């Protein structure tokens, strides 16, 4: 694991104290550092084992640190070797127009460098902020930054103060259900994050200035692609996937859905099959059949002739840290966003066993290639009138009244300034807001209404895209990066769908090529992701690209709750101090009755607990995190200290020799 940190200020003693704290806490095996007057920066290489070793300290030759990889206008890879010529070119390029160089680059990275013209350190994130960059400014104007929250908390002077306003925002539809991120805010007062597609520096006024280098303006400049987008998508997707397959072996997280299947197919189409190890998280118990695609994934591995492993998460599908102190609290900035954090350790063990350097996921496919029914206005702008008539006739079932209604809603309304804005929200976004359960306080209900109003204003920012399908793409895509923060704790995790080139390409494709309205009438999923379905039919089995239903993860959520309900009930039992009650979020008596009822319902394998589970889980997760945080900074740092990963599940093998020594969960 590689972390970097930097400080701008004259307190040399505090910098040395910070470096020593990182060495001790992280058991760093080597540290590269650089000092230039008022600025210091360092990168530390941490292994997830418990062996103490003397740290080797080396001076950096250039004042630039990269974690991850970047290509295009800038070009470098963080592989532990620090090739001199590579960093020569990188630093020379960064001295030019920063915004221009970053906006013409792609990759998954964080960076810090010294800029003479600004007389400041500069922090930068990738297009989607797949990795966070945290910072804090002292009352004296000293600036501290790191690509890991835990490293920042090792600074003695940084206060440990929970931001209660952010905590109160968490159990609302925008975050509990919509999974939006908090942009530049964190769960700690004074500690901020650099926004996605931005760079930040410390001004002479001792304030941090963040500048966006890529966003809506770049998408507006993309011309609509003429003709069939499938061949170009296949070519581009192979390219962005190959960029993430630079080493001998990589894990691809194969869920059985279209997104991860497309990543696998793109790698195979590019001649990189030998570099793949497919890994799936499933369950052995028959009552979990609706929450995984175990048999389908096994067939995929066999039909595509790739080695694979099935992690059986029956015992480890648990709510992170429901039993306080049970598991490594690797994620510190609020409740853990990972679906199954315990399995994350198993991925690391597998990677070490097979020599895999990273994990590739299908994350982001839903955001940029799923599409929606809003295609009529796009066809109108292209003057494809006969296609509009045919589509409306079949969509309406031949009813003239319904044809006129649909034609107005999805064809005429997008051209109307006021009515169109209301219908855009009502037709595409209103169903994302779910009524709060009765256990929330009236104060919290008011908070929910205010946040929803802010969302309405946010959606209006996409009006310049004009075509509703593209607006939906933009509004659905941002800002949803928070859950990325913890995914690659022990192992670098890459997401081809979130590559800048793919996002830009997605916005150049007319909406009707993303979503087939007629196929989606019976089952919405059947009409979505048409580019993914059509691009790799020579590689993917037909049962994958013709899937008409999507596996629900609701039963996995039920299993997680059932496995941990005893610990969850203990958190809220009478006599316990309950932080979410003190914050004015829940009415405790009603909450307790609801929790008991859900604990009973979880016994039924046919019961997925419904959408209300999202709200319930957000309250539980927040309470767990607040309990941990209430124990103080030292407790969190000790709980989250890097340690040797464990095997956290039984594992089945497919197309690969048995390696029994790592495949038995104790």
XYZ file of C-alpha atoms in Angstrom:
666
model
C 0.000 0.000 0.000
C 1.292 3.459 -0.907
C 0.308 6.601 0.946
C 1.567 10.138 0.522
C 1.392 13.215 2.716
C 2.590 16.784 2.584
C 2.882 19.895 4.691
C 3.284 23.543 3.796
C 4.624 25.681 6.622
C 7.743 26.535 8.586
C 7.289 24.101 11.483
C 10.099 21.657 10.638
C 9.860 19.948 14.006
C 6.189 19.111 13.453
C 6.979 17.684 10.024
C 9.638 15.389 11.468
C 7.231 14.353 14.197
C 4.625 13.512 11.528
C 7.080 11.422 9.498
C 8.055 9.492 12.627
C 4.395 8.880 13.488
C 3.712 7.495 10.000
C 6.735 5.192 10.231
C 5.643 3.847 13.590
C 1.910 3.579 12.937
C 2.184 2.135 9.438
C 5.338 0.087 9.943
C 6.568 1.741 6.739
C 9.296 -0.192 4.970
C 10.583 2.821 3.027
C 9.872 6.525 2.798
C 10.759 8.872 -0.068
C 10.709 12.540 0.937
C 11.313 15.979 -0.534
C 11.824 19.389 1.085
C 11.828 22.768 -0.635
C 11.778 25.692 1.741
C 8.342 25.905 3.316
C 7.039 22.686 1.758
C 7.659 19.031 2.561
C 6.179 15.933 0.979
C 6.712 12.199 1.378
C 5.450 8.846 0.146
C 5.477 5.804 2.400
C 5.240 2.174 1.331
C 3.307 0.120 3.853
C 2.924 -3.639 3.857
C -0.082 -5.234 5.473
C 1.841 -7.449 7.836
C 2.880 -7.046 11.436
C 6.647 -7.314 11.058
C 8.633 -4.334 12.258
C 11.530 -3.335 10.037
C 13.870 -0.335 9.922
C 12.553 2.261 7.491
C 14.744 3.320 4.608
C 14.495 7.052 3.934
C 15.365 8.296 0.436
C 15.283 11.815 -0.989
C 12.982 12.377 -3.958
C 14.686 13.883 -7.001
C 11.547 15.717 -8.120
C 8.895 17.448 -6.005
C 6.001 15.376 -7.356
C 4.253 12.279 -5.986
C 1.737 10.187 -7.893
C -0.428 7.400 -6.500
C -2.068 5.325 -9.233
C -1.520 5.959 -12.935
C -2.114 8.749 -15.433
C -1.903 8.844 -19.235
C -2.602 11.264 -22.058
C -1.320 14.809 -21.572
C 0.503 13.571 -18.475
C 2.022 10.122 -18.356
C 3.325 8.180 -15.342
C 2.618 5.103 -13.245
C 3.091 4.578 -9.536
C 4.746 1.155 -9.489
C 7.234 1.544 -6.661
C 10.232 2.031 -8.945
C 10.061 5.800 -9.510
C 11.689 5.796 -12.953
C 13.732 9.002 -13.151
C 12.921 9.889 -16.760
C 9.215 9.279 -16.152
C 9.062 11.751 -13.283
C 11.283 14.225 -15.160
C 8.640 14.442 -17.865
C 5.748 14.452 -15.409
C 7.100 17.376 -13.393
C 8.068 19.313 -16.528
C 4.527 18.879 -17.881
C 2.955 20.052 -14.632
C 4.881 23.325 -14.910
C 2.804 24.126 -17.988
C -0.928 24.916 -17.950
C -2.114 22.638 -15.110
C -5.785 22.696 -16.055
C -5.074 21.955 -19.716
C -2.660 19.122 -18.962
C -5.002 17.509 -16.426
C -8.100 17.905 -18.608
C -6.349 16.073 -21.442
C -5.258 13.237 -19.162
C -7.030 10.166 -17.879
C -6.389 7.582 -15.204
C -7.105 6.775 -11.576
C -4.776 8.725 -9.365
C -4.053 11.320 -6.739
C -1.102 13.725 -7.007
C 0.777 16.305 -5.005
C 3.553 18.552 -6.315
C 5.319 21.822 -5.605
C 4.431 24.710 -7.915
C 6.939 27.589 -8.008
C 4.542 29.993 -9.732
C 1.892 29.518 -7.032
C 4.479 29.144 -4.268
C 2.332 26.296 -2.984
C 1.848 22.590 -2.916
C -0.827 21.515 -5.411
C -3.191 18.587 -4.818
C -5.081 16.886 -7.660
C -7.720 14.180 -8.051
C -8.775 12.192 -11.080
C -11.988 12.835 -13.026
C -14.216 10.880 -10.653
C -12.201 11.242 -7.415
C -11.973 7.457 -7.212
C -9.341 8.046 -4.536
C -9.782 10.810 -1.947
C -7.348 13.605 -1.075
C -7.841 15.071 2.406
C -6.489 18.353 3.783
C -6.588 20.647 6.809
C -5.410 24.237 7.332
C -4.182 25.270 10.777
C -5.062 28.627 12.390
C -1.467 29.669 11.596
C -1.976 29.013 7.887
C -0.058 25.719 7.781
C -1.452 23.242 5.269
C -1.524 19.472 5.771
C -2.649 16.972 3.109
C -2.706 13.198 2.599
C -4.343 10.577 0.417
C -5.533 8.703 3.504
C -7.638 10.124 6.330
C -5.774 8.056 8.909
C -2.436 9.616 7.958
C -3.863 13.102 8.394
C -5.149 12.181 11.860
C -1.588 11.288 12.871
C -0.827 15.033 12.975
C -0.942 15.968 16.638
C -2.321 19.475 16.020
C -5.362 18.420 13.969
C -8.423 18.456 16.237
C -10.643 15.400 16.411
C -14.081 16.967 16.036
C -17.069 15.195 14.472
C -19.126 17.276 12.026
C -22.618 16.663 13.362
C -24.276 18.395 10.400
C -22.769 15.838 8.001
C -23.867 13.038 10.339
C -27.427 14.352 10.223
C -27.355 14.507 6.423
C -26.309 10.862 6.106
C -29.668 9.079 6.835
C -31.569 10.925 4.051
C -32.729 9.741 0.641
C -29.913 11.519 -1.192
C -27.251 9.588 0.707
C -28.911 6.491 2.221
C -30.806 5.619 -0.972
C -29.162 7.678 -3.727
C -25.617 6.894 -2.518
C -24.430 10.418 -3.311
C -21.128 11.622 -1.924
C -20.493 14.697 0.224
C -18.325 16.394 -2.414
C -15.636 18.313 -0.480
C -16.940 17.640 3.050
C -15.914 14.907 5.478
C -17.313 13.666 8.789
C -14.712 15.767 10.639
C -14.865 19.523 11.150
C -12.131 21.376 9.327
C -10.956 18.377 7.284
C -11.945 18.707 3.636
C -11.538 16.756 0.402
C -10.439 17.954 -3.014
C -13.516 17.696 -5.296
C -13.565 15.402 -8.314
C -11.744 16.627 -11.450
C -10.050 19.409 -9.493
C -6.720 20.656 -8.267
C -6.230 22.752 -5.137
C -3.511 25.013 -3.742
C -2.942 27.277 -0.748
C -3.283 30.943 -1.649
C -1.408 33.836 -0.125
C -4.572 34.511 1.883
C -3.997 31.154 3.659
C -7.188 29.801 2.094
C -7.399 26.704 -0.092
C -8.494 27.407 -3.661
C -9.960 24.493 -5.641
C -10.234 24.731 -9.429
C -12.161 22.362 -11.672
C -10.229 21.253 -14.750
C -12.936 19.097 -16.365
C -16.705 18.832 -16.283
C -19.890 19.952 -18.005
C -18.183 22.353 -20.425
C -16.072 19.517 -21.860
C -19.162 17.335 -22.290
C -21.020 20.129 -24.071
C -18.225 20.272 -26.633
C -18.719 16.637 -27.628
C -20.487 16.217 -30.970
C -23.090 13.501 -31.369
C -21.688 10.310 -32.795
C -23.091 9.527 -36.254
C -24.111 5.954 -37.020
C -23.785 2.820 -34.928
C -21.786 3.456 -31.725
C -21.079 -0.230 -31.023
C -17.786 -0.635 -32.990
C -16.295 2.541 -31.527
C -17.407 1.595 -28.013
C -15.788 -1.825 -28.301
C -12.527 -0.322 -29.528
C -12.450 2.332 -26.820
C -13.465 -0.014 -24.012
C -10.682 -2.423 -24.967
C -8.272 0.510 -24.805
C -9.316 1.774 -21.368
C -9.360 -1.766 -19.974
C -5.895 -2.524 -21.395
C -4.578 0.623 -19.688
C -5.403 -1.031 -16.377
C -3.785 -4.373 -17.228
C -0.102 -3.475 -17.218
C 1.141 -6.235 -14.917
C 1.393 -10.010 -15.078
C -1.845 -10.818 -13.223
C -4.989 -8.893 -12.237
C -8.200 -9.862 -10.473
C -11.440 -9.009 -12.246
C -14.445 -8.873 -9.917
C -16.986 -10.906 -11.894
C -20.464 -10.446 -10.456
C -22.461 -12.016 -13.270
C -23.926 -8.709 -14.409
C -23.371 -6.923 -17.706
C -20.855 -4.399 -16.365
C -18.211 -6.753 -14.993
C -18.856 -9.162 -17.873
C -18.044 -6.383 -20.351
C -14.776 -5.618 -18.533
C -13.812 -9.292 -18.743
C -14.796 -9.496 -22.422
C -12.820 -6.345 -23.264
C -9.700 -7.834 -21.682
C -10.143 -11.098 -23.596
C -10.819 -9.249 -26.875
C -7.560 -7.365 -26.343
C -5.607 -10.610 -26.019
C -5.135 -10.354 -22.254
C -6.966 -13.446 -21.059
C -3.836 -14.882 -19.444
C -3.612 -11.878 -17.143
C -7.049 -12.453 -15.615
C -8.177 -14.181 -12.441
C -11.957 -13.894 -12.059
C -13.255 -13.626 -8.503
C -16.911 -13.671 -7.476
C -18.667 -13.197 -4.137
C -21.582 -15.596 -3.742
C -23.284 -17.847 -1.200
C -23.550 -21.569 -0.621
C -26.900 -21.526 1.180
C -29.928 -22.140 -1.068
C -32.007 -19.410 0.618
C -29.632 -16.822 -0.890
C -30.309 -17.832 -4.481
C -31.847 -14.429 -5.333
C -28.786 -12.527 -4.136
C -26.095 -13.976 -6.333
C -25.341 -15.596 -9.670
C -23.026 -18.333 -8.478
C -23.974 -20.965 -11.081
C -24.132 -18.404 -13.888
C -20.663 -17.086 -13.008
C -19.243 -20.601 -12.866
C -20.611 -21.239 -16.355
C -19.117 -17.940 -17.543
C -15.691 -18.896 -16.224
C -15.886 -22.259 -17.977
C -17.334 -20.966 -21.250
C -14.774 -18.163 -21.501
C -12.013 -20.483 -20.254
C -10.663 -18.223 -17.508
C -9.525 -19.281 -14.028
C -11.849 -18.216 -11.264
C -12.614 -18.305 -7.570
C -15.986 -18.130 -5.807
C -15.805 -16.511 -2.363
C -18.656 -17.881 -0.248
C -19.771 -15.068 1.999
C -22.498 -16.840 3.991
C -20.766 -16.301 7.317
C -19.099 -13.005 6.434
C -22.058 -11.101 4.994
C -22.190 -8.845 8.007
C -22.696 -5.216 8.869
C -19.211 -3.682 9.217
C -18.156 -3.398 12.854
C -21.599 -4.155 14.288
C -19.722 -5.956 17.023
C -17.540 -3.103 18.162
C -13.874 -3.953 17.834
C -14.401 -7.093 15.760
C -12.899 -6.040 12.438
C -10.250 -3.628 11.161
C -11.856 -0.202 10.906
C -10.004 0.612 7.698
C -12.494 3.273 6.658
C -12.497 6.230 9.029
C -14.349 9.013 7.192
C -17.868 8.095 8.297
C -19.802 4.807 8.064
C -18.068 2.182 5.935
C -19.510 2.351 2.399
C -18.412 -1.121 1.329
C -21.109 -3.755 0.818
C -19.053 -6.503 2.465
C -15.882 -5.197 4.056
C -14.921 -8.543 5.576
C -14.517 -10.123 2.134
C -12.102 -7.338 1.196
C -9.416 -9.056 3.246
C -9.898 -12.280 1.318
C -9.296 -10.432 -1.949
C -5.924 -9.306 -0.628
C -4.909 -12.830 0.354
C -5.943 -14.136 -3.070
C -3.962 -11.375 -4.784
C -0.833 -12.275 -2.835
C -1.279 -15.986 -3.552
C -1.681 -15.491 -7.307
C 0.598 -12.486 -7.755
C -2.219 -10.135 -8.761
C -1.370 -6.449 -8.529
C -4.859 -4.926 -8.667
C -8.600 -5.519 -8.962
C -10.761 -4.408 -11.891
C -14.464 -3.792 -11.259
C -17.581 -3.015 -13.273
C -18.417 -0.032 -11.050
C -19.830 2.899 -12.981
C -21.541 0.934 -15.749
C -24.935 1.718 -14.233
C -24.132 5.421 -14.144
C -22.940 6.071 -17.671
C -24.329 3.287 -19.875
C -27.715 2.297 -18.429
C -29.810 5.036 -20.064
C -33.475 5.916 -19.608
C -36.750 6.077 -21.571
C -36.105 9.701 -22.568
C -35.282 9.245 -26.241
C -38.103 11.012 -28.172
C -36.584 14.502 -27.952
C -33.278 13.128 -29.256
C -35.020 11.575 -32.259
C -36.892 14.839 -32.853
C -33.660 16.797 -33.020
C -32.423 14.320 -35.596
C -35.692 14.653 -37.578
C -36.315 10.913 -37.422
C -40.081 11.365 -37.500
C -41.087 7.947 -38.854
C -39.129 6.247 -36.052
C -40.839 8.484 -33.491
C -44.285 7.519 -34.799
C -43.468 3.806 -34.792
C -41.986 3.966 -31.289
C -44.914 5.922 -29.836
C -47.438 3.601 -31.428
C -45.875 0.491 -29.884
C -45.076 2.234 -26.603
C -48.696 3.325 -26.212
C -50.192 0.013 -27.261
C -51.919 1.742 -30.173
C -53.892 4.185 -28.009
C -53.979 7.607 -29.664
C -54.569 9.314 -26.318
C -51.522 7.596 -24.801
C -49.454 8.370 -27.924
C -50.223 12.076 -27.575
C -49.457 12.001 -23.851
C -46.098 10.243 -24.284
C -45.229 12.404 -27.270
C -45.857 15.553 -25.243
C -44.079 14.334 -22.084
C -40.941 12.999 -23.728
C -40.872 14.847 -27.047
C -42.369 18.344 -26.724
C -41.782 19.086 -23.014
C -37.959 19.075 -23.270
C -38.247 22.136 -25.540
C -40.473 24.048 -23.063
C -38.632 26.168 -20.431
C -40.873 25.821 -17.352
C -43.150 22.839 -17.930
C -40.210 20.849 -19.248
C -38.190 21.445 -16.104
C -41.015 20.206 -13.893
C -41.713 17.151 -16.028
C -38.010 16.298 -16.252
C -37.908 16.004 -12.491
C -41.311 14.319 -12.108
C -40.701 11.709 -14.805
C -37.052 10.857 -14.147
C -36.201 11.764 -10.552
C -39.238 11.883 -8.286
C -39.213 8.103 -7.815
C -35.743 8.298 -6.247
C -37.211 9.986 -3.173
C -38.786 7.595 -0.723
C -40.929 8.597 2.211
C -39.042 8.490 5.473
C -40.117 5.770 7.932
C -42.107 6.854 10.979
C -39.210 6.421 13.395
C -37.516 9.576 12.070
C -38.149 12.795 13.972
C -40.034 15.735 12.472
C -36.771 17.674 12.654
C -35.170 15.052 10.424
C -38.132 15.049 8.024
C -37.670 18.790 7.616
C -33.983 18.191 6.895
C -34.936 15.653 4.219
C -37.238 18.165 2.536
C -34.520 20.816 2.496
C -31.971 18.426 0.971
C -34.490 17.417 -1.693
C -34.956 21.084 -2.599
C -31.189 21.388 -3.017
C -31.275 18.351 -5.302
C -33.902 20.035 -7.482
C -31.551 22.986 -7.910
C -28.654 20.662 -8.688
C -30.592 18.995 -11.486
C -31.142 22.372 -13.136
C -27.400 22.769 -13.676
C -27.577 20.161 -16.443
C -30.045 22.178 -18.565
C -27.335 23.144 -21.040
C -27.199 19.531 -22.199
C -30.791 20.041 -23.451
C -31.388 16.404 -24.532
C -33.111 14.719 -21.609
C -31.242 11.429 -21.986
C -27.921 13.252 -21.692
C -29.182 15.331 -18.797
C -30.130 12.150 -16.986
C -26.660 10.742 -17.649
C -25.044 13.826 -16.133
C -27.344 14.085 -13.112
C -27.124 10.365 -12.408
C -23.351 10.317 -12.680
C -22.414 12.970 -10.105
C -21.507 13.037 -7.274
C -21.368 9.330 -6.371
C -17.735 8.676 -5.489
C -17.878 8.305 -1.696
C -18.071 4.513 -1.687
C -14.888 4.410 -3.774
C -12.880 5.749 -0.837
C -12.565 2.403 0.901
C -12.644 -0.154 -1.891
C -8.907 -0.406 -2.463
C -7.663 -0.261 1.107
C -5.191 -3.107 0.785
C -5.201 -3.609 -2.981
C -5.410 -1.006 -5.779
C -8.849 -1.106 -7.383
C -9.537 0.264 -10.856
C -12.812 1.060 -12.602
C -12.664 1.176 -16.429
C -16.173 2.625 -16.764
C -15.137 5.751 -14.862
C -12.366 6.595 -17.315
C -12.699 10.158 -18.653
C -12.624 8.916 -22.250
C -15.554 6.579 -21.652
C -17.599 9.241 -19.866
C -17.072 11.659 -22.736
C -17.889 8.953 -25.259
C -21.096 8.083 -23.408
C -22.293 11.676 -23.758
C -21.591 11.662 -27.492
C -23.878 8.647 -28.032
C -27.544 9.497 -28.774
C -29.782 8.295 -25.882
C -31.738 5.856 -28.070
C -28.556 3.794 -28.502
C -28.196 3.490 -24.733
C -31.752 2.407 -23.965
C -34.237 0.405 -26.032
C -37.647 1.636 -24.864
C -39.618 -1.232 -26.379
C -37.392 -3.928 -24.871
C -37.616 -2.137 -21.560
C -41.407 -2.053 -21.431
C -41.743 -5.484 -19.830
C -38.523 -5.361 -17.815
C -36.582 -2.100 -17.531
C -33.215 -3.875 -17.270
C -33.808 -5.672 -20.581
C -33.746 -2.338 -22.430
C -30.704 -0.899 -20.688
C -26.967 -1.003 -21.475
C -27.498 -1.752 -25.155
C -23.905 -0.917 -26.081
C -22.607 -3.433 -23.551
C -25.017 -6.084 -24.809
C -24.075 -5.663 -28.464
C -20.321 -5.104 -28.295
C -18.970 -8.494 -27.184
C -21.420 -11.079 -28.544
C -18.465 -13.027 -29.978
C -16.955 -13.462 -26.509
C -19.763 -13.372 -23.946
C -22.258 -16.258 -23.726
C -25.771 -15.387 -24.935
C -27.184 -15.962 -21.442
C -25.126 -12.961 -20.296
C -25.734 -10.357 -23.005
C -29.415 -11.329 -23.282
C -30.128 -11.046 -19.547
C -33.515 -9.441 -18.994
C -33.460 -9.281 -15.194
C -30.897 -8.055 -12.731
C -29.955 -9.971 -9.616
C -31.208 -8.242 -6.511
C -28.851 -7.608 -3.632
C -31.744 -7.118 -1.239
C -31.485 -10.663 0.084
C -27.751 -10.189 0.631
C -28.650 -7.158 2.723
C -31.185 -9.258 4.639
C -28.505 -11.870 5.289
C -26.072 -9.228 6.549
C -28.670 -7.916 8.973
C -29.698 -11.402 10.121
C -26.073 -12.427 10.753
C -25.556 -9.390 12.957
C -28.982 -8.671 14.419
C -27.945 -9.712 17.942
C -25.148 -7.134 17.938
C -27.387 -4.528 16.317
C -30.095 -5.004 18.943
C -27.469 -4.679 21.679
C -26.499 -1.279 20.284
C -29.976 0.116 20.809
C -31.297 -1.821 23.782
C -32.797 0.164 26.690
C -30.197 1.790 28.890
C -27.641 2.252 26.113
C -26.563 5.718 25.052
C -27.780 6.208 21.467
C -25.993 8.926 19.495
C -28.475 9.084 16.606
C -31.191 9.905 19.134
C -29.072 12.679 20.669
C -28.561 14.134 17.178
C -32.334 14.407 16.757
C -32.507 11.853 13.945
C -34.745 9.113 15.377
C -37.545 8.697 17.908
C -36.037 5.956 20.004
C -39.183 4.161 21.170
C -40.596 3.812 17.655
C -37.159 2.906 16.306
C -36.788 0.063 18.834
C -40.145 -1.449 17.859
C -39.230 -1.187 14.172
C -35.874 -2.855 14.769
C -37.485 -5.777 16.619
C -40.025 -6.234 13.829
C -37.314 -6.248 11.169
C -35.252 -8.742 13.181
C -38.205 -11.125 13.104
C -38.886 -10.505 9.403
C -35.265 -11.275 8.522
C -35.888 -14.933 9.401
C -38.054 -15.283 6.305
C -35.840 -16.083 3.271
C -38.563 -14.723 0.973
C -38.543 -11.343 2.674
C -36.033 -8.797 1.341
C -37.002 -6.191 3.999
C -37.970 -3.660 1.289
C -36.646 -0.193 0.461
C -37.010 0.791 4.108
C -33.920 -1.300 4.798
C -31.786 1.417 3.188
C -32.893 3.945 5.799
C -32.647 1.445 8.643
C -29.147 0.456 7.583
C -28.017 4.097 7.370
C -29.118 4.676 10.975
C -27.387 1.495 12.168
C -24.171 2.269 10.286
C -24.089 5.837 11.573
C -24.622 4.712 15.174
C -21.816 2.149 14.887
C -19.430 4.735 13.491
C -20.354 7.295 16.154
C -19.755 4.696 18.879
C -16.296 4.050 17.456
C -15.521 7.750 16.975
C -16.650 8.560 20.523
C -13.678 6.565 21.784
C -11.327 9.180 20.329
C -8.596 9.612 17.755
C -6.129 7.167 19.289
C -8.756 4.434 19.370
C -9.608 4.891 15.688
C -5.968 4.979 14.677
C -5.221 1.833 16.630
C -8.294 0.017 15.211
C -7.397 0.979 11.650
C -3.675 0.229 11.831
C -2.587 -1.890 8.845
C -2.455 -5.566 9.779
C -2.012 -8.921 8.130
C -5.110 -9.753 6.033
C -7.047 -12.888 6.902
C -9.016 -15.396 4.860
C -12.602 -14.431 5.631
C -14.542 -17.022 3.633
C -14.552 -20.494 2.159
C -13.572 -20.464 -1.507
C -14.458 -22.657 -4.475
C -12.152 -22.878 -7.490
C -13.051 -23.021 -11.185
C -10.516 -23.827 -13.937
C -7.643 -23.477 -11.488
C -5.586 -25.877 -9.325
C -6.674 -26.196 -5.737
C -4.698 -24.059 -3.267
C -6.267 -25.443 -0.153
C -4.008 -23.632 2.280
C -5.870 -20.348 1.778
C -9.354 -21.659 1.156
C -10.692 -22.610 4.542
C -12.407 -19.937 6.600
C -11.920 -20.378 10.324
